[in-house]
mmCIF file of C-alpha atoms in Angstrom:
data_model
loop_
_atom_site.group_PDB
_atom_site.id
_atom_site.type_symbol
_atom_site.label_atom_id
_atom_site.label_comp_id
_atom_site.label_asym_id
_atom_site.label_seq_id
_atom_site.Cartn_x
_atom_site.Cartn_y
_atom_site.Cartn_z
ATOM 1 C CA THR A 14 17.593 -5.654 -7.581
ATOM 2 C CA ILE A 15 16.998 -4.869 -3.390
ATOM 3 C CA LYS A 16 15.343 -7.674 -1.886
ATOM 4 C CA PRO A 17 14.466 -6.382 1.644
ATOM 5 C CA PRO A 18 14.623 -8.675 4.965
ATOM 6 C CA LEU A 19 12.567 -11.294 4.936
ATOM 7 C CA GLY A 20 10.128 -10.867 8.550
ATOM 8 C CA ARG A 21 6.948 -12.687 9.925
ATOM 9 C CA THR A 22 4.400 -11.141 12.236
ATOM 10 C CA HIS A 23 1.597 -12.962 13.482
ATOM 11 C CA THR A 24 -1.482 -11.139 13.927
ATOM 12 C CA ASP A 25 -2.897 -12.963 17.002
ATOM 13 C CA ASN A 26 -0.700 -10.312 19.090
ATOM 14 C CA MET A 27 -3.008 -7.997 16.761
ATOM 15 C CA ILE A 28 -6.466 -9.453 17.840
ATOM 16 C CA SER A 29 -8.442 -8.480 20.896
ATOM 17 C CA LYS A 30 -9.807 -11.234 23.230
ATOM 18 C CA PRO A 31 -13.302 -12.142 23.116
ATOM 19 C CA LYS A 32 -15.664 -10.411 24.856
ATOM 20 C CA PHE A 33 -19.262 -11.671 26.711
ATOM 21 C CA ARG A 34 -22.379 -10.234 25.538
ATOM 22 C CA ILE A 35 -24.503 -8.232 27.896
ATOM 23 C CA LEU A 36 -27.662 -9.783 28.875
ATOM 24 C CA GLY A 37 -30.305 -8.179 31.318
ATOM 25 C CA GLY A 38 -27.594 -5.715 32.253
ATOM 26 C CA LYS A 39 -25.276 -8.070 33.884
ATOM 27 C CA ARG A 40 -21.887 -9.479 31.970
ATOM 28 C CA ARG A 41 -21.668 -12.637 31.016
ATOM 29 C CA THR A 42 -19.469 -15.212 32.743
ATOM 30 C CA LYS A 43 -17.931 -18.767 31.338
ATOM 31 C CA GLU A 44 -20.465 -20.633 33.880
ATOM 32 C CA ASP A 45 -23.266 -19.006 31.931
ATOM 33 C CA ALA A 46 -22.036 -17.855 28.706
ATOM 34 C CA VAL A 47 -24.618 -19.629 26.094
ATOM 35 C CA THR A 48 -22.215 -21.546 23.121
ATOM 36 C CA GLU A 49 -23.246 -19.702 20.380
ATOM 37 C CA PRO A 50 -24.022 -21.550 16.816
ATOM 38 C CA VAL A 51 -21.130 -22.990 14.922
ATOM 39 C CA SER A 52 -20.676 -21.064 11.056
ATOM 40 C CA PRO A 53 -20.728 -22.983 8.494
ATOM 41 C CA LEU A 54 -17.531 -22.404 7.646
ATOM 42 C CA THR A 55 -15.558 -23.773 10.187
ATOM 43 C CA GLU A 56 -16.876 -27.030 9.017
ATOM 44 C CA LEU A 57 -14.721 -26.347 5.827
ATOM 45 C CA PRO A 58 -11.313 -27.708 5.335
ATOM 46 C CA SER A 59 -8.133 -24.774 5.524
ATOM 47 C CA GLU A 60 -7.367 -24.488 1.657
ATOM 48 C CA LEU A 61 -11.509 -23.845 1.452
ATOM 49 C CA LYS A 62 -11.064 -20.950 4.648
ATOM 50 C CA GLN A 63 -8.153 -19.586 2.674
ATOM 51 C CA ARG A 64 -9.624 -19.757 -0.915
ATOM 52 C CA VAL A 65 -12.772 -18.110 0.717
ATOM 53 C CA ALA A 66 -10.482 -15.400 2.909
ATOM 54 C CA SER A 67 -8.526 -14.484 -0.767
ATOM 55 C CA PHE A 68 -11.984 -12.432 -1.514
ATOM 56 C CA LEU A 69 -11.967 -9.948 1.269
ATOM 57 C CA SER A 70 -10.028 -7.041 2.471
ATOM 58 C CA VAL A 71 -7.641 -7.454 4.948
ATOM 59 C CA SER A 72 -9.808 -5.752 7.304
ATOM 60 C CA GLU A 73 -12.601 -7.946 6.834
ATOM 61 C CA ILE A 74 -10.253 -10.955 7.253
ATOM 62 C CA MET A 75 -9.282 -9.475 10.336
ATOM 63 C CA LYS A 76 -12.543 -9.038 11.620
ATOM 64 C CA LEU A 77 -13.297 -13.181 10.834
ATOM 65 C CA THR A 78 -10.280 -13.820 12.904
ATOM 66 C CA GLU A 79 -12.010 -12.616 15.487
ATOM 67 C CA THR A 80 -15.068 -14.885 15.153
ATOM 68 C CA SER A 81 -13.790 -18.241 15.629
ATOM 69 C CA LYS A 82 -10.591 -19.530 16.861
ATOM 70 C CA SER A 83 -10.300 -22.312 14.158
ATOM 71 C CA ILE A 84 -10.771 -20.434 11.623
ATOM 72 C CA ARG A 85 -7.995 -17.767 12.991
ATOM 73 C CA SER A 86 -6.079 -21.047 13.014
ATOM 74 C CA ASP A 87 -6.430 -22.190 9.873
ATOM 75 C CA LEU A 88 -6.083 -18.834 8.084
ATOM 76 C CA ASP A 89 -2.638 -18.797 9.458
ATOM 77 C CA LEU A 90 -2.785 -15.046 8.642
ATOM 78 C CA THR A 91 0.926 -13.921 8.298
ATOM 79 C CA VAL A 92 2.016 -10.008 7.913
ATOM 80 C CA VAL A 93 5.647 -8.943 6.652
ATOM 81 C CA SER A 94 7.058 -5.242 6.992
ATOM 82 C CA SER A 95 9.770 -3.937 5.283
ATOM 83 C CA PRO A 96 11.683 -0.674 4.027
ATOM 84 C CA LEU A 97 9.770 0.218 0.224
ATOM 85 C CA THR A 98 13.681 -0.263 -1.009
ATOM 86 C CA ASP A 99 15.901 -0.085 1.938
ATOM 87 C CA ARG A 100 16.222 1.777 4.976
ATOM 88 C CA ALA A 101 18.554 4.637 3.775
ATOM 89 C CA SER A 102 15.465 5.296 0.935
ATOM 90 C CA GLN A 103 12.732 5.232 3.195
ATOM 91 C CA ASP A 104 12.578 9.333 3.180
ATOM 92 C CA LYS A 105 11.698 11.613 0.646
ATOM 93 C CA VAL A 106 10.958 15.050 -1.149
ATOM 94 C CA TYR A 107 9.199 15.312 -4.259
ATOM 95 C CA GLN A 108 8.853 18.343 -6.517
ATOM 96 C CA THR A 109 6.679 17.290 -9.944
ATOM 97 C CA LEU A 110 5.724 21.073 -11.030
ATOM 98 C CA ASN A 111 2.587 19.639 -11.641
ATOM 99 C CA THR A 112 3.364 16.696 -13.426
ATOM 100 C CA GLN A 113 3.332 12.836 -13.083
ATOM 101 C CA GLN A 114 6.159 10.838 -12.233
ATOM 102 C CA CYS A 115 7.392 7.447 -11.649
ATOM 103 C CA PHE A 116 9.262 7.111 -7.822
ATOM 104 C CA ALA A 117 9.156 3.227 -7.841
ATOM 105 C CA THR A 118 8.603 0.094 -9.087
ATOM 106 C CA VAL A 119 7.418 -3.547 -7.644
ATOM 107 C CA VAL A 120 7.606 -6.738 -8.939
ATOM 108 C CA PRO A 121 6.079 -8.956 -6.015
ATOM 109 C CA ASN A 122 7.653 -13.216 -6.120
ATOM 110 C CA GLN A 123 5.478 -14.491 -9.056
ATOM 111 C CA GLU A 124 5.704 -18.352 -7.286
ATOM 112 C CA SER A 125 4.079 -16.560 -3.684
ATOM 113 C CA LEU A 126 1.914 -13.839 -4.299
ATOM 114 C CA PRO A 127 0.655 -12.697 -0.968
ATOM 115 C CA HIS A 128 -3.363 -11.813 -0.655
ATOM 116 C CA SER A 129 -2.247 -8.086 -0.703
ATOM 117 C CA MET A 130 0.235 -5.201 -0.271
ATOM 118 C CA THR A 131 0.230 -2.057 1.549
ATOM 119 C CA PHE A 132 2.462 1.254 1.251
ATOM 120 C CA CYS A 133 2.443 2.990 3.719
ATOM 121 C CA CYS A 134 4.454 6.860 4.793
ATOM 122 C CA ASP A 135 4.024 9.456 7.152
ATOM 123 C CA ILE A 136 3.808 12.639 5.083
ATOM 124 C CA ILE A 137 5.473 15.668 6.874
ATOM 125 C CA ARG A 138 5.256 19.354 6.157
ATOM 126 C CA VAL A 139 3.131 19.541 3.812
ATOM 127 C CA LYS A 140 2.377 23.118 1.901
ATOM 128 C CA CYS A 141 0.775 21.996 -0.773
ATOM 129 C CA ASN A 142 -1.710 19.165 -2.511
ATOM 130 C CA GLY A 143 -0.855 16.555 -5.003
ATOM 131 C CA SER A 144 -1.179 13.130 -4.908
ATOM 132 C CA ILE A 145 -0.150 9.085 -5.674
ATOM 133 C CA CYS A 146 -0.988 6.516 -7.918
ATOM 134 C CA ILE A 147 -0.207 2.617 -7.760
ATOM 135 C CA LYS A 148 -0.386 1.672 -11.899
ATOM 136 C CA GLU A 149 -0.296 -2.225 -12.966
ATOM 137 C CA HIS A 150 1.440 -3.510 -15.917
ATOM 138 C CA ASN A 151 1.680 -6.697 -17.870
ATOM 139 C CA LEU A 152 4.960 -7.854 -16.172
ATOM 140 C CA PRO A 153 8.117 -7.467 -19.478
ATOM 141 C CA VAL A 154 10.293 -10.172 -20.135
ATOM 142 C CA ASN A 155 13.193 -7.895 -19.022
ATOM 143 C CA GLN A 156 12.993 -6.621 -15.818
ATOM 144 C CA SER A 157 15.395 -4.017 -15.440
ATOM 145 C CA ALA A 158 15.238 -1.027 -13.668
ATOM 146 C CA ASP A 159 14.800 1.269 -16.873
ATOM 147 C CA ASP A 160 12.744 -1.212 -18.386
ATOM 148 C CA LEU A 161 9.720 -0.962 -15.395
ATOM 149 C CA LYS A 162 9.670 2.271 -15.894
ATOM 150 C CA LYS A 163 9.163 3.241 -18.600
ATOM 151 C CA MET A 164 6.112 1.787 -19.011
ATOM 152 C CA PRO A 165 3.419 5.362 -19.715
ATOM 153 C CA PHE A 166 1.446 6.776 -17.162
ATOM 154 C CA ARG A 167 -1.886 6.187 -19.016
ATOM 155 C CA ARG A 168 -1.065 2.715 -20.389
ATOM 156 C CA SER A 169 -2.206 1.201 -17.124
ATOM 157 C CA LYS A 170 -5.010 -0.016 -14.835
ATOM 158 C CA VAL A 171 -5.362 1.749 -11.749
ATOM 159 C CA ALA A 172 -4.276 0.016 -8.502
ATOM 160 C CA ALA A 173 -5.060 1.956 -5.863
ATOM 161 C CA THR A 174 -4.821 6.097 -5.577
ATOM 162 C CA SER A 175 -5.156 9.023 -3.061
ATOM 163 C CA SER A 176 -4.935 12.121 -3.015
ATOM 164 C CA VAL A 177 -2.885 14.470 -0.744
ATOM 165 C CA SER A 178 -4.370 17.141 1.235
ATOM 166 C CA TYR A 179 -2.786 19.941 3.914
ATOM 167 C CA ALA A 180 -4.969 17.895 6.165
ATOM 168 C CA GLU A 181 -3.236 14.276 5.262
ATOM 169 C CA ARG A 182 -0.581 13.379 8.001
ATOM 170 C CA ARG A 183 0.166 9.147 6.385
ATOM 171 C CA ILE A 184 -0.971 7.699 3.194
ATOM 172 C CA VAL A 185 -2.546 3.805 3.050
ATOM 173 C CA LEU A 186 -2.924 2.778 -0.248
ATOM 174 C CA SER A 187 -3.496 -1.254 -0.761
ATOM 175 C CA PHE A 188 -3.764 -3.527 -3.676
ATOM 176 C CA HIS A 189 -4.005 -7.065 -4.402
ATOM 177 C CA PRO A 190 -1.136 -8.344 -6.230
ATOM 178 C CA LYS A 191 -1.553 -10.304 -9.298
ATOM 179 C CA PRO A 192 0.197 -13.045 -11.239
ATOM 180 C CA ASN A 193 2.347 -11.434 -14.339
ATOM 181 C CA LYS A 194 1.835 -7.845 -13.216
ATOM 182 C CA TYR A 195 3.853 -5.641 -11.785
ATOM 183 C CA TYR A 196 3.421 -2.042 -10.087
ATOM 184 C CA GLN A 197 4.313 1.328 -10.882
ATOM 185 C CA PHE A 198 3.851 3.987 -8.160
ATOM 186 C CA TRP A 199 3.529 7.478 -9.475
ATOM 187 C CA ILE A 200 3.690 11.072 -7.322
ATOM 188 C CA ARG A 201 2.191 14.288 -8.640
ATOM 189 C CA THR A 202 2.465 17.696 -6.679
ATOM 190 C CA ASP A 203 0.813 20.966 -7.542
ATOM 191 C CA GLY A 204 2.407 24.225 -7.915
ATOM 192 C CA TYR A 205 5.145 25.483 -10.866
ATOM 193 C CA ASP A 206 8.268 26.851 -9.369
ATOM 194 C CA ASP A 207 7.994 27.828 -5.445
ATOM 195 C CA ASP A 208 10.273 25.998 -3.374
ATOM 196 C CA GLU A 209 7.392 24.846 -0.924
ATOM 197 C CA ASP A 210 5.469 23.230 -3.444
ATOM 198 C CA VAL A 211 6.708 19.173 -2.567
ATOM 199 C CA LEU A 212 5.966 16.694 -0.732
ATOM 200 C CA ARG A 213 8.053 15.105 2.181
ATOM 201 C CA PHE A 214 7.458 11.537 2.446
ATOM 202 C CA GLU A 215 9.079 9.396 5.404
ATOM 203 C CA ASN A 216 9.214 6.085 6.919
ATOM 204 C CA MET A 217 7.908 4.629 3.361
ATOM 205 C CA ARG A 218 6.700 1.035 3.917
ATOM 206 C CA LEU A 219 5.655 -2.130 2.369
ATOM 207 C CA TYR A 220 2.981 -4.354 3.814
ATOM 208 C CA ARG A 221 2.458 -7.877 2.442
ATOM 209 C CA THR A 222 -0.598 -10.080 4.262
ATOM 210 C CA GLY A 223 -0.853 -13.939 3.208
ATOM 211 C CA PHE A 224 -1.664 -16.783 4.671
ATOM 212 C CA GLY A 225 0.699 -19.603 5.601
ATOM 213 C CA ALA A 226 4.375 -19.885 5.575
ATOM 214 C CA ASN A 227 4.562 -17.574 1.795
ATOM 215 C CA SER A 228 8.006 -15.749 1.738
ATOM 216 C CA MET A 229 6.120 -12.670 0.053
ATOM 217 C CA ASP A 230 9.427 -11.360 -1.179
ATOM 218 C CA TYR A 231 9.277 -8.832 -3.928
ATOM 219 C CA THR A 232 11.828 -6.716 -5.921
ATOM 220 C CA ALA A 233 11.471 -2.975 -5.541
ATOM 221 C CA TYR A 234 13.509 0.192 -7.661
ATOM 222 C CA GLN A 235 13.411 4.217 -6.783
ATOM 223 C CA TYR A 236 13.914 6.361 -8.955
ATOM 224 C CA ASP A 237 15.090 10.122 -8.409
ATOM 225 C CA VAL A 238 12.242 12.420 -9.717
ATOM 226 C CA LYS A 239 13.756 15.152 -11.255
ATOM 227 C CA VAL A 240 11.733 18.133 -13.100
ATOM 228 C CA GLN A 241 13.135 21.229 -15.324
ATOM 229 C CA ARG A 242 11.114 24.078 -13.750
ATOM 230 C CA GLN A 243 8.669 25.806 -15.703
ATOM 231 C CA ARG A 244 8.424 29.500 -16.391
ATOM 232 C CA ARG A 245 4.652 30.647 -15.938
ATOM 233 C CA ARG A 246 3.211 32.746 -18.973
ATOM 234 C CA GLY A 247 1.403 35.651 -18.354
ATOM 235 C CA TYR A 248 -0.416 38.356 -20.195
ATOM 236 C CA ALA A 249 1.215 41.939 -19.953
ATOM 237 C CA GLY A 250 -1.662 44.423 -19.268
ATOM 238 C CA ARG A 251 -3.832 42.022 -17.746
ATOM 239 C CA GLY A 252 -2.986 41.929 -14.344
ATOM 240 C CA HIS A 253 -0.886 38.849 -14.744
ATOM 241 C CA ALA A 254 2.655 39.015 -13.737
ATOM 242 C CA VAL A 255 5.247 37.328 -15.857
ATOM 243 C CA ARG A 256 7.641 35.371 -14.183
#
């Protein structure tokens, strides 16, 4: 079980300073600024504000924190980032020969579930198409690395998915962890037996977004993707090469 180091980064530094509206072609100053109407949300207790925000996406929450210092303070939005498993395993090369293969599993801490998790990585030297999919499963009693990988691809719910093409340079996949669930990360690369039919991921990281001082830690495993090369079947006399 690999537990990445915990960190805590408040998003205050990511939030732009409030801007004044332009009225009559002139920039408003603090002296002549008109008081904006107070949102009913600002009158709610902190717990209810966080409850309302839990139904929003990360981008929507970020916009919400820009509307009021009071809302920003009460939400106490926290973003934690760490390698998917460990720093030595952040960069991987995958070749699945047009099959779905599980390359990682993530078990969120059930006592401090984050609002959302976001898997990010850079795609280097893409020469084939493919896809990546995050599948949601019921958390088994035995949570060994092998048991977490065993669940088949089709018997689960899709939490997030994305195609990978020649134009892609970065993958960003977000999902909302649920109680008593864990998550498998699956990859598929197109092609059959060409050495260039691979996807190279670098700087694989997992971001967790939550409210307050929750630890938002998790347990993760990575797996080697080993697929036996297949021979293409051709038809003699019909212009198909037999390999």
